[in-house]
Coordinates of C-alpha atoms in Angstrom, one line a residue:
M1 CA 83.1 85.4 103.3
D2 CA 83.4 84.7 107.0
N3 CA 85.1 86.8 109.6
K4 CA 88.2 84.4 110.1
K5 CA 88.9 84.5 106.3
I6 CA 88.7 88.2 106.1
S7 CA 90.9 89.2 109.3
F8 CA 93.4 86.6 107.6
L9 CA 93.6 88.6 104.3
I10 CA 93.7 91.7 106.2
R11 CA 96.2 91.1 108.9
F12 CA 98.5 88.3 106.4
P13 CA 100.4 91.4 104.3
Y14 CA 100.9 92.6 107.6
W15 CA 103.2 89.9 108.9
L16 CA 104.4 89.4 105.0
G17 CA 105.9 92.9 105.5
I18 CA 107.0 92.6 108.9
I19 CA 109.1 89.5 108.2
A20 CA 110.3 91.1 105.0
D21 CA 111.6 94.7 106.7
A22 CA 113.0 92.6 109.4
L23 CA 114.7 90.4 106.7
W24 CA 116.1 93.5 104.9
A25 CA 116.7 95.4 108.2
I26 CA 119.3 92.3 109.0
A27 CA 120.6 92.7 105.7
L28 CA 121.4 96.2 105.6
L29 CA 123.3 96.3 108.9
Y30 CA 124.9 93.2 108.3
P31 CA 126.5 93.2 104.5
P32 CA 127.2 89.7 104.1
V33 CA 123.5 89.2 104.4
Y34 CA 122.9 91.7 101.8
G35 CA 125.3 90.3 99.1
M36 CA 123.4 87.0 99.6
L37 CA 120.1 88.7 99.2
I38 CA 121.2 90.3 95.6
G39 CA 123.2 87.8 94.8
N40 CA 126.4 88.9 95.1
S41 CA 128.3 86.6 97.0
N42 CA 131.6 88.8 96.9
F43 CA 129.5 91.7 98.3
N44 CA 132.4 93.9 100.4
P45 CA 131.0 97.6 100.5
D46 CA 133.5 100.4 101.7
L47 CA 133.1 102.5 104.7
Q48 CA 130.6 105.0 103.1
Y49 CA 128.4 102.4 101.6
K50 CA 128.3 100.6 105.0
L51 CA 127.3 103.9 106.9
T52 CA 124.5 104.3 104.0
M53 CA 123.0 100.8 104.7
S54 CA 123.2 101.2 107.9
V55 CA 121.2 104.5 107.8
G56 CA 118.7 102.2 105.3
G57 CA 118.7 99.5 108.4
I58 CA 118.2 101.5 111.2
L59 CA 114.8 103.0 109.2
M60 CA 113.9 99.2 108.2
V61 CA 113.8 98.6 111.9
G62 CA 111.2 101.5 112.3
W63 CA 109.3 100.5 109.8
T64 CA 109.0 97.0 111.0
S65 CA 108.0 98.3 114.3
L66 CA 105.6 100.9 112.3
L67 CA 103.8 97.2 110.9
I68 CA 103.8 95.4 114.4
W69 CA 102.3 98.3 115.8
G70 CA 99.5 98.6 112.7
V71 CA 98.8 95.0 112.4
Q72 CA 97.5 95.1 116.5
R73 CA 94.2 97.2 114.8
P74 CA 94.9 96.7 111.1
V75 CA 91.2 98.0 110.3
K76 CA 91.9 101.2 112.5
R77 CA 95.3 101.7 111.3
R78 CA 94.9 100.6 107.8
F79 CA 96.7 103.8 106.5
V80 CA 100.0 101.9 107.8
I81 CA 99.5 99.1 105.0
L82 CA 98.8 101.4 102.2
I83 CA 101.8 103.8 103.1
T84 CA 103.7 100.8 103.2
A85 CA 102.1 99.4 99.9
F86 CA 102.9 102.8 98.1
P87 CA 105.5 104.2 98.0
V88 CA 107.5 101.7 99.9
V89 CA 107.0 98.5 98.2
F90 CA 106.3 99.8 95.0
G91 CA 109.7 101.6 95.3
M92 CA 111.5 98.6 96.0
F93 CA 109.9 97.0 93.0
F94 CA 110.7 99.7 90.9
V95 CA 114.2 99.6 92.1
S96 CA 114.3 95.9 91.4
L97 CA 112.7 95.9 88.5
I98 CA 115.7 98.3 87.4
A99 CA 118.5 95.9 88.9
Y100 CA 116.7 93.2 86.9
I101 CA 116.5 95.0 83.6
S102 CA 119.9 96.1 83.6
G103 CA 121.0 92.4 83.8
N104 CA 120.9 91.1 87.5
P105 CA 118.7 88.0 87.4
D106 CA 119.1 87.2 90.8
S107 CA 116.6 90.5 91.4
L108 CA 114.0 89.0 89.7
W109 CA 112.9 87.1 93.3
I110 CA 112.6 90.5 94.5
V111 CA 110.2 91.7 92.0
L112 CA 107.7 89.1 92.0
K113 CA 108.2 88.9 96.2
T114 CA 107.2 92.7 96.1
A115 CA 104.7 92.6 93.6
F116 CA 103.0 90.0 95.8
L117 CA 103.6 91.9 98.6
F118 CA 102.1 95.4 97.0
V119 CA 99.1 93.5 95.9
T120 CA 98.0 91.8 98.8
M121 CA 98.6 95.0 100.8
L122 CA 96.2 96.8 98.6
I123 CA 93.7 93.7 99.3
S124 CA 94.2 94.3 102.9
Y125 CA 93.6 98.1 102.7
F126 CA 90.6 97.6 100.6
L127 CA 89.0 94.9 102.9
S128 CA 89.6 97.0 106.2
S129 CA 88.3 100.3 104.6
K130 CA 85.1 98.1 103.5
I131 CA 85.0 96.9 107.2
A132 CA 85.4 100.5 108.6
K133 CA 82.6 101.9 106.4
D134 CA 80.3 99.1 107.2
N135 CA 81.0 99.9 110.8
N136 CA 80.7 103.3 110.6
F137 CA 84.3 103.5 111.6
V138 CA 85.6 105.8 109.0

């Protein structure tokens, strides 16, 4: 595989994560977007729920920033993509799966998205680790 393709396979999951995290940050900070993403157009949380969502949104902004930092040197900072894959993306997959099984069919797209993200992030990590090892960059 040529270097351009490997670089793409390593960086692509970072950018997917950046986009997904930024979207969820907006959704958590702006409840109507959250309602749209979870398939509940009538979503109207009380103040306590909004405050809790805001904490999550702020954390997502932080994680988005961490991924932006990581993609600048993805081989050297490969641990960022690993801890994004597990527990973050895997946890989101698991919660979305529970929502889907519990009767929210709109959660299926989140289950599929997080499964795809999880796999691509693991591929990125292992490719980065191989490059680091081949270049004595461990």
